[in-house]
CSV table of C-alpha atoms in Angstrom, one decimal:
chain,number,residue,atom,x,y,z
A,704,LYS,CA,-185.3,-99.8,47.5
A,705,LYS,CA,-184.7,-96.4,49.3
A,706,MET,CA,-181.4,-97.7,50.8
A,707,GLN,CA,-180.3,-99.0,47.4
A,708,GLU,CA,-181.0,-95.6,45.9
A,709,LYS,CA,-179.1,-93.8,48.7
A,710,LYS,CA,-176.2,-96.2,48.2
A,711,GLU,CA,-176.0,-95.4,44.5
A,712,GLU,CA,-176.2,-91.6,45.3
A,713,ASP,CA,-173.3,-92.0,47.7
A,714,ILE,CA,-171.2,-93.9,45.1
A,715,LYS,CA,-171.8,-91.2,42.5
A,716,ALA,CA,-170.9,-88.5,45.1
A,717,ARG,CA,-167.6,-90.3,45.9
A,718,GLU,CA,-166.8,-90.7,42.2
A,719,LEU,CA,-167.3,-86.9,41.7
A,720,LEU,CA,-165.0,-86.2,44.6
A,721,GLN,CA,-162.3,-88.4,43.1
A,722,GLU,CA,-162.3,-86.1,40.1
A,723,LEU,CA,-161.0,-83.3,42.4
A,724,LYS,CA,-157.7,-85.1,42.9
A,725,GLY,CA,-154.8,-83.1,41.5
A,726,LYS,CA,-156.9,-79.9,41.4
A,727,GLU,CA,-155.9,-76.7,43.1
A,728,ASP,CA,-157.4,-75.6,46.4
A,729,VAL,CA,-158.5,-72.2,45.1
A,730,THR,CA,-161.7,-70.3,45.2
A,731,VAL,CA,-163.7,-69.2,42.1
A,732,ASP,CA,-162.2,-65.7,42.4
A,733,GLY,CA,-158.6,-67.0,42.8
A,734,LYS,CA,-157.8,-67.1,46.5
A,735,HIS,CA,-155.5,-70.0,47.3
A,736,ILE,CA,-155.5,-71.9,50.6
A,737,LYS,CA,-153.4,-74.7,51.9
A,738,LEU,CA,-155.5,-77.8,52.6
A,739,TYR,CA,-153.6,-80.2,54.9
A,740,ALA,CA,-154.4,-83.4,56.8
A,741,ASN,CA,-154.4,-84.3,60.5
A,742,ILE,CA,-152.8,-87.7,61.4
A,743,GLY,CA,-152.1,-89.7,64.4
A,744,GLY,CA,-149.2,-91.8,63.2
A,745,VAL,CA,-146.9,-93.1,60.4
A,746,LYS,CA,-149.6,-95.5,59.2
A,747,ASP,CA,-151.9,-92.6,58.4
A,748,VAL,CA,-149.6,-91.2,55.7
A,749,ALA,CA,-151.1,-93.5,53.0
A,750,SER,CA,-154.5,-92.0,53.6
A,751,VAL,CA,-153.1,-88.5,53.3
A,752,LEU,CA,-151.5,-89.3,50.0
A,753,ALA,CA,-154.6,-91.2,48.7
A,754,ASN,CA,-156.8,-88.2,49.5
A,755,ASP,CA,-154.3,-85.7,47.8
A,756,ALA,CA,-153.7,-83.4,50.8
A,757,ALA,CA,-151.1,-80.6,50.2
A,758,GLY,CA,-149.3,-81.5,53.4
A,759,ILE,CA,-149.8,-82.6,57.0
A,760,GLY,CA,-151.0,-79.8,59.2
A,761,LEU,CA,-151.0,-81.9,62.5
A,762,PHE,CA,-148.9,-85.0,63.2
A,763,ARG,CA,-150.0,-85.9,66.8
A,764,SER,CA,-146.6,-87.1,68.1
A,765,GLU,CA,-148.1,-88.2,71.4
A,766,PHE,CA,-149.2,-91.5,69.8
A,767,LEU,CA,-145.6,-92.6,69.7
A,768,TYR,CA,-145.7,-92.3,73.5
A,769,LEU,CA,-149.2,-93.7,74.0
A,770,GLU,CA,-148.3,-96.9,72.0
A,771,ALA,CA,-145.1,-97.5,73.9
A,772,ASP,CA,-144.5,-99.2,77.2
A,773,ASN,CA,-141.8,-96.7,78.1
A,774,TYR,CA,-140.4,-93.4,76.9
A,775,PRO,CA,-139.7,-93.8,73.2
A,776,ASN,CA,-136.0,-93.1,72.6
A,777,GLU,CA,-134.5,-90.6,70.2
A,778,GLU,CA,-133.8,-93.2,67.5
A,779,ALA,CA,-137.3,-94.6,67.5
A,780,GLN,CA,-138.8,-91.1,67.2
A,781,PHE,CA,-136.3,-90.1,64.6
A,782,GLN,CA,-137.2,-93.1,62.4
A,783,ALA,CA,-141.0,-92.3,62.7
A,784,TYR,CA,-140.6,-88.6,61.8
A,785,LYS,CA,-138.1,-89.4,59.0
A,786,THR,CA,-140.4,-91.9,57.5
A,787,VAL,CA,-143.3,-89.4,57.4
A,788,ALA,CA,-141.0,-86.7,56.0
A,789,GLU,CA,-139.7,-88.9,53.2
A,790,ASN,CA,-143.1,-90.3,52.3
A,791,MET,CA,-144.5,-86.8,51.9
A,792,ALA,CA,-141.7,-86.1,49.4
A,793,GLY,CA,-141.1,-82.4,50.2
A,794,LYS,CA,-144.7,-81.5,51.2
A,795,LYS,CA,-144.8,-79.8,54.6
A,796,VAL,CA,-145.2,-81.9,57.7
A,797,ILE,CA,-146.2,-80.0,60.8
A,798,ILE,CA,-145.4,-82.1,63.9
A,799,ARG,CA,-146.9,-81.2,67.2
A,800,THR,CA,-144.7,-81.9,70.2
A,801,LEU,CA,-145.8,-84.2,73.0
A,802,ASP,CA,-149.4,-83.3,74.0
A,803,ILE,CA,-150.4,-85.6,76.9
A,804,GLY,CA,-152.4,-84.9,80.0
A,805,ALA,CA,-156.1,-84.2,80.3
A,806,ASP,CA,-157.9,-87.0,78.5
A,807,LYS,CA,-154.6,-88.6,77.3
A,808,GLN,CA,-152.8,-90.2,80.3
A,809,ILE,CA,-149.7,-92.4,80.1
A,810,ASP,CA,-148.8,-94.7,83.1
A,811,TYR,CA,-145.0,-94.5,82.8
A,812,PHE,CA,-145.1,-90.7,83.1
A,813,ASP,CA,-146.3,-91.3,86.6
A,814,MET,CA,-148.4,-88.2,86.9
A,815,ALA,CA,-150.4,-87.4,90.0
A,816,HIS,CA,-154.2,-87.5,90.0
A,817,GLU,CA,-155.7,-84.1,89.2
A,818,GLU,CA,-159.2,-82.8,90.0
A,819,ASN,CA,-159.2,-80.7,86.8
A,820,PRO,CA,-156.8,-82.3,84.3
A,821,ALA,CA,-158.0,-80.2,81.4
A,822,MET,CA,-156.5,-77.2,83.1
A,823,GLY,CA,-153.6,-79.0,84.7
A,824,TYR,CA,-150.2,-80.6,84.1
A,825,ARG,CA,-150.3,-81.2,80.4
A,826,ALA,CA,-148.7,-80.6,77.0
A,827,ILE,CA,-146.0,-77.9,76.9
A,828,ARG,CA,-146.1,-77.6,80.7
A,829,ILE,CA,-144.9,-81.2,81.0
A,830,CYS,CA,-142.2,-80.7,78.4
A,831,LEU,CA,-140.8,-77.6,80.1
A,832,ASP,CA,-140.9,-79.3,83.4
A,833,ARG,CA,-139.1,-82.4,82.1
A,834,PRO,CA,-136.6,-80.9,79.7
A,835,GLU,CA,-134.7,-84.2,79.1
A,836,VAL,CA,-137.9,-85.7,77.6
A,837,PHE,CA,-138.4,-82.6,75.5
A,838,LYS,CA,-134.8,-82.5,74.3
A,839,THR,CA,-135.0,-86.1,73.2
A,840,GLN,CA,-138.0,-85.3,71.0
A,841,LEU,CA,-136.5,-82.1,69.6
A,842,ARG,CA,-133.3,-83.9,68.7
A,843,ALA,CA,-135.3,-86.5,66.8
A,844,LEU,CA,-137.3,-83.8,65.1
A,845,TYR,CA,-134.4,-81.8,64.0
A,846,ARG,CA,-132.5,-84.9,62.8
A,847,ALA,CA,-135.6,-85.8,60.7
A,848,SER,CA,-135.9,-82.3,59.3
A,849,TYR,CA,-132.9,-83.1,57.0
A,850,TYR,CA,-135.0,-85.6,55.1
A,851,GLY,CA,-138.0,-83.5,54.2
A,852,THR,CA,-139.9,-80.3,55.0
A,853,ILE,CA,-140.7,-80.4,58.7
A,854,ALA,CA,-142.2,-77.7,60.9
A,855,ILE,CA,-142.7,-77.9,64.6
A,856,MET,CA,-145.5,-76.6,66.7
A,857,PHE,CA,-146.0,-76.4,70.4
A,858,PRO,CA,-149.3,-77.0,72.2
A,859,MET,CA,-151.1,-75.2,75.1
A,860,ILE,CA,-149.0,-72.0,75.0
A,861,ILE,CA,-150.3,-69.2,77.3
A,862,SER,CA,-147.3,-66.8,77.4
A,863,VAL,CA,-144.4,-65.3,75.5
A,864,ASN,CA,-142.1,-66.5,78.2
A,865,GLU,CA,-142.9,-70.1,77.4
A,866,VAL,CA,-142.0,-69.5,73.8
A,867,LYS,CA,-138.7,-68.0,74.8
A,868,LYS,CA,-137.9,-71.0,77.0
A,869,ILE,CA,-138.6,-73.3,74.1
A,870,LYS,CA,-136.2,-71.3,71.9
A,871,GLU,CA,-133.5,-71.6,74.6
A,872,ILE,CA,-133.9,-75.4,74.7
A,873,ILE,CA,-133.9,-75.6,70.9
A,874,ALA,CA,-130.6,-73.6,70.8
A,875,GLU,CA,-129.1,-76.2,73.2
A,876,VAL,CA,-130.4,-79.0,71.0
A,877,LYS,CA,-128.9,-77.5,67.9
A,878,ALA,CA,-125.6,-76.9,69.6
A,879,GLY,CA,-125.6,-80.6,70.6
A,880,LEU,CA,-126.3,-81.7,67.0
A,881,ASP,CA,-123.6,-79.4,65.7
A,882,ALA,CA,-121.1,-80.9,68.2
A,883,ASP,CA,-122.1,-84.4,67.0
A,884,GLY,CA,-121.8,-83.5,63.4
A,885,ILE,CA,-125.4,-84.4,62.7
A,886,PRO,CA,-127.1,-82.4,59.8
A,887,TYR,CA,-130.4,-80.7,60.2
A,888,LYS,CA,-132.4,-77.9,58.6
A,889,ASP,CA,-133.8,-74.7,60.1
A,890,VAL,CA,-137.5,-75.4,60.5
A,891,GLU,CA,-140.5,-73.2,60.9
A,892,LEU,CA,-141.7,-72.9,64.5
A,893,GLY,CA,-145.3,-72.4,65.4
A,894,ILE,CA,-147.6,-72.6,68.3
A,895,MET,CA,-151.1,-73.8,68.8
A,896,ILE,CA,-153.6,-71.2,69.8
A,897,GLU,CA,-155.9,-73.1,72.2
A,898,THR,CA,-156.5,-70.8,75.1
A,899,PRO,CA,-158.2,-67.4,75.4
A,900,ALA,CA,-154.9,-66.1,76.9
A,901,ALA,CA,-153.0,-67.0,73.7
A,902,VAL,CA,-155.7,-65.3,71.6
A,903,MET,CA,-155.5,-62.1,73.6
A,904,ILE,CA,-151.7,-61.9,73.3
A,905,SER,CA,-151.5,-63.2,69.8
A,906,ASP,CA,-150.1,-59.9,68.6
A,907,LEU,CA,-147.1,-60.5,71.0
A,908,LEU,CA,-146.8,-64.2,70.3
A,909,ALA,CA,-146.7,-63.6,66.5
A,910,LYS,CA,-143.4,-61.7,66.9
A,911,GLU,CA,-141.8,-64.9,68.2
A,912,VAL,CA,-143.0,-67.6,65.8
A,913,ASP,CA,-143.5,-68.3,62.1
A,914,PHE,CA,-147.1,-69.6,62.3
A,915,PHE,CA,-150.2,-70.2,64.4
A,916,SER,CA,-152.4,-73.2,64.2
A,917,ILE,CA,-155.7,-72.9,66.1
A,918,GLY,CA,-156.9,-75.9,68.1
A,919,THR,CA,-160.6,-75.1,68.0
A,920,ASN,CA,-161.6,-78.1,70.3
A,921,ASP,CA,-159.8,-76.8,73.4
A,922,LEU,CA,-160.3,-73.1,72.5
A,923,THR,CA,-164.0,-73.6,72.4
A,924,GLN,CA,-164.2,-75.5,75.7
A,925,TYR,CA,-162.0,-72.9,77.5
A,926,THR,CA,-163.8,-69.9,76.0
A,927,LEU,CA,-167.3,-71.3,76.9
A,928,ALA,CA,-166.2,-72.9,80.2
A,929,ILE,CA,-167.8,-76.1,79.0
A,930,ASP,CA,-166.1,-79.5,79.4
A,931,ARG,CA,-166.2,-81.1,76.0
A,932,GLN,CA,-165.9,-84.5,77.6
A,933,ASN,CA,-169.2,-84.0,79.4
A,934,PRO,CA,-172.1,-85.4,77.4
A,935,LYS,CA,-174.6,-83.6,79.6
A,936,LEU,CA,-173.4,-80.3,78.1
A,937,ASP,CA,-173.5,-81.3,74.4
A,938,ASN,CA,-176.6,-79.2,73.9
A,939,ILE,CA,-174.9,-76.0,74.9
A,940,TYR,CA,-171.4,-76.7,73.5
A,941,ASP,CA,-171.5,-74.4,70.5
A,942,SER,CA,-168.3,-74.2,68.4
A,943,HIS,CA,-170.1,-71.6,66.2
A,944,HIS,CA,-170.5,-69.3,69.2
A,945,GLU,CA,-169.9,-65.7,68.2
A,946,ALA,CA,-167.1,-65.4,70.9
A,947,VAL,CA,-165.2,-68.3,69.3
A,948,LEU,CA,-165.6,-66.9,65.8
A,949,ARG,CA,-164.4,-63.4,66.9
A,950,MET,CA,-161.4,-65.0,68.5
A,951,LEU,CA,-160.5,-66.8,65.3
A,952,LYS,CA,-160.6,-63.5,63.4
A,953,MET,CA,-158.5,-61.7,66.0
A,954,VAL,CA,-155.8,-64.4,65.7
A,955,VAL,CA,-155.7,-64.2,61.9
A,956,ASP,CA,-155.5,-60.4,62.0
A,957,ASN,CA,-152.8,-60.3,64.7
A,958,GLY,CA,-150.8,-63.1,63.0
A,959,HIS,CA,-150.8,-61.4,59.6
A,960,LYS,CA,-149.7,-58.1,61.0
A,961,GLU,CA,-146.5,-59.7,62.1
A,962,GLY,CA,-146.0,-61.9,59.0
A,963,CYS,CA,-147.3,-65.1,60.7
A,964,TRP,CA,-149.4,-67.4,58.6
A,965,VAL,CA,-152.4,-68.8,60.3
A,966,GLY,CA,-154.3,-72.2,60.1
A,967,ILE,CA,-156.9,-74.3,61.9
A,968,CYS,CA,-156.2,-77.9,62.9
A,969,GLY,CA,-159.2,-78.4,65.2
A,970,GLU,CA,-162.4,-80.2,64.2
A,971,LEU,CA,-164.0,-76.9,63.2
A,972,GLY,CA,-161.7,-76.8,60.2
A,973,ALA,CA,-163.7,-79.6,58.6
A,974,ASP,CA,-167.0,-77.9,59.2
A,975,GLU,CA,-168.3,-77.3,55.7
A,976,THR,CA,-170.8,-74.7,56.9
A,977,LEU,CA,-167.9,-72.5,58.0
A,978,THR,CA,-165.5,-73.0,55.1
A,979,GLU,CA,-166.5,-69.8,53.4
A,980,THR,CA,-166.4,-67.9,56.7
A,981,PHE,CA,-162.8,-69.1,57.3
A,982,LEU,CA,-161.8,-68.0,53.7
A,983,ARG,CA,-163.3,-64.6,54.3
A,984,MET,CA,-161.5,-64.3,57.6
A,985,GLY,CA,-158.2,-64.8,55.7
A,986,PHE,CA,-157.0,-68.1,57.0
A,987,ASP,CA,-154.0,-69.4,55.1
A,988,GLU,CA,-154.5,-73.1,55.9
A,989,LEU,CA,-157.1,-75.6,57.0
A,990,SER,CA,-156.0,-79.1,58.3
A,991,VAL,CA,-158.7,-81.8,58.5
A,992,SER,CA,-158.9,-85.5,58.6
A,993,PRO,CA,-157.8,-87.2,55.4
A,994,SER,CA,-161.3,-88.4,54.6
A,995,MET,CA,-162.5,-84.7,54.5
A,996,ILE,CA,-159.9,-83.3,52.1
A,997,LEU,CA,-161.8,-83.7,48.9
A,998,ARG,CA,-165.1,-82.5,50.4
A,999,ILE,CA,-163.5,-79.3,51.7
A,1000,ARG,CA,-161.6,-78.9,48.4
A,1001,ASP,CA,-165.0,-79.1,46.6
A,1002,LYS,CA,-166.4,-76.4,49.0
A,1003,ILE,CA,-163.4,-74.2,48.4
A,1004,ARG,CA,-163.5,-74.5,44.6
A,1005,ASN,CA,-167.2,-73.6,44.6
A,1006,THR,CA,-166.8,-70.5,46.8
A,1007,ASP,CA,-166.7,-67.0,45.3
A,1008,LEU,CA,-165.4,-64.4,47.7
A,1009,SER,CA,-166.0,-61.6,45.3
A,1010,VAL,CA,-169.8,-62.1,45.9
A,1011,LYS,CA,-170.8,-60.4,49.1
């Protein structure tokens, strides 16, 4: 009987959430926020649309590599990105460039064993070290940009120099597309803030890019020096740690001073106990799993920032 009652309560709760489809992501006192979805592949777009997300805040492009037996070529990547851009019908799609290494290993990349892979050869470090792999992805991304509203963000940035190198490679890619007569759009460029280094120089990084997206999972583990893959440390892994929250506020403030918009795409973005905190910090965007969109929308629409 208890389980039947709980089931009925859950059904009613889901029905109430469905009524939020088509509603604005705006607080009681009128603050708007972009509520986007995180996805791992083209197949997830249906869930994004079904849950009425305003856009895609994180497309994990590494799944195109993880699901392949060899490096996916430009055409295969282009078709995937183009499909997502077209299906989102003008809504923003933020695609993160290849983010492998650490807990995501791919055999055909032939990477050496590392004692500490979470701090090793991964993400943008691989892309800058293997520019032909990077250029192939960037060409596919820029080609796909013509068919929708695509933005590109780069993971694991720790320096301004890295961003400048990325821009140089992008300039080469654009020149190549121009020479081939292939159309593309100028896209917003952003970086993921995942390291304390990026937080501390976010004022400088904000001068180089259009937006920041905070990867709270890695930022928390690097800030607290706690391996998030180690279950023995679960009891002290605290994503609500004051040091983490202060870093988030610092990034928002530094980004806004330079005209950068700032979002969260890590798991913390879906933490309903922090939604009001993030709104008060001034975040412009939250990106969560599609299944959490309506729950976070409900939280946003019931928050009144004018009440201290």
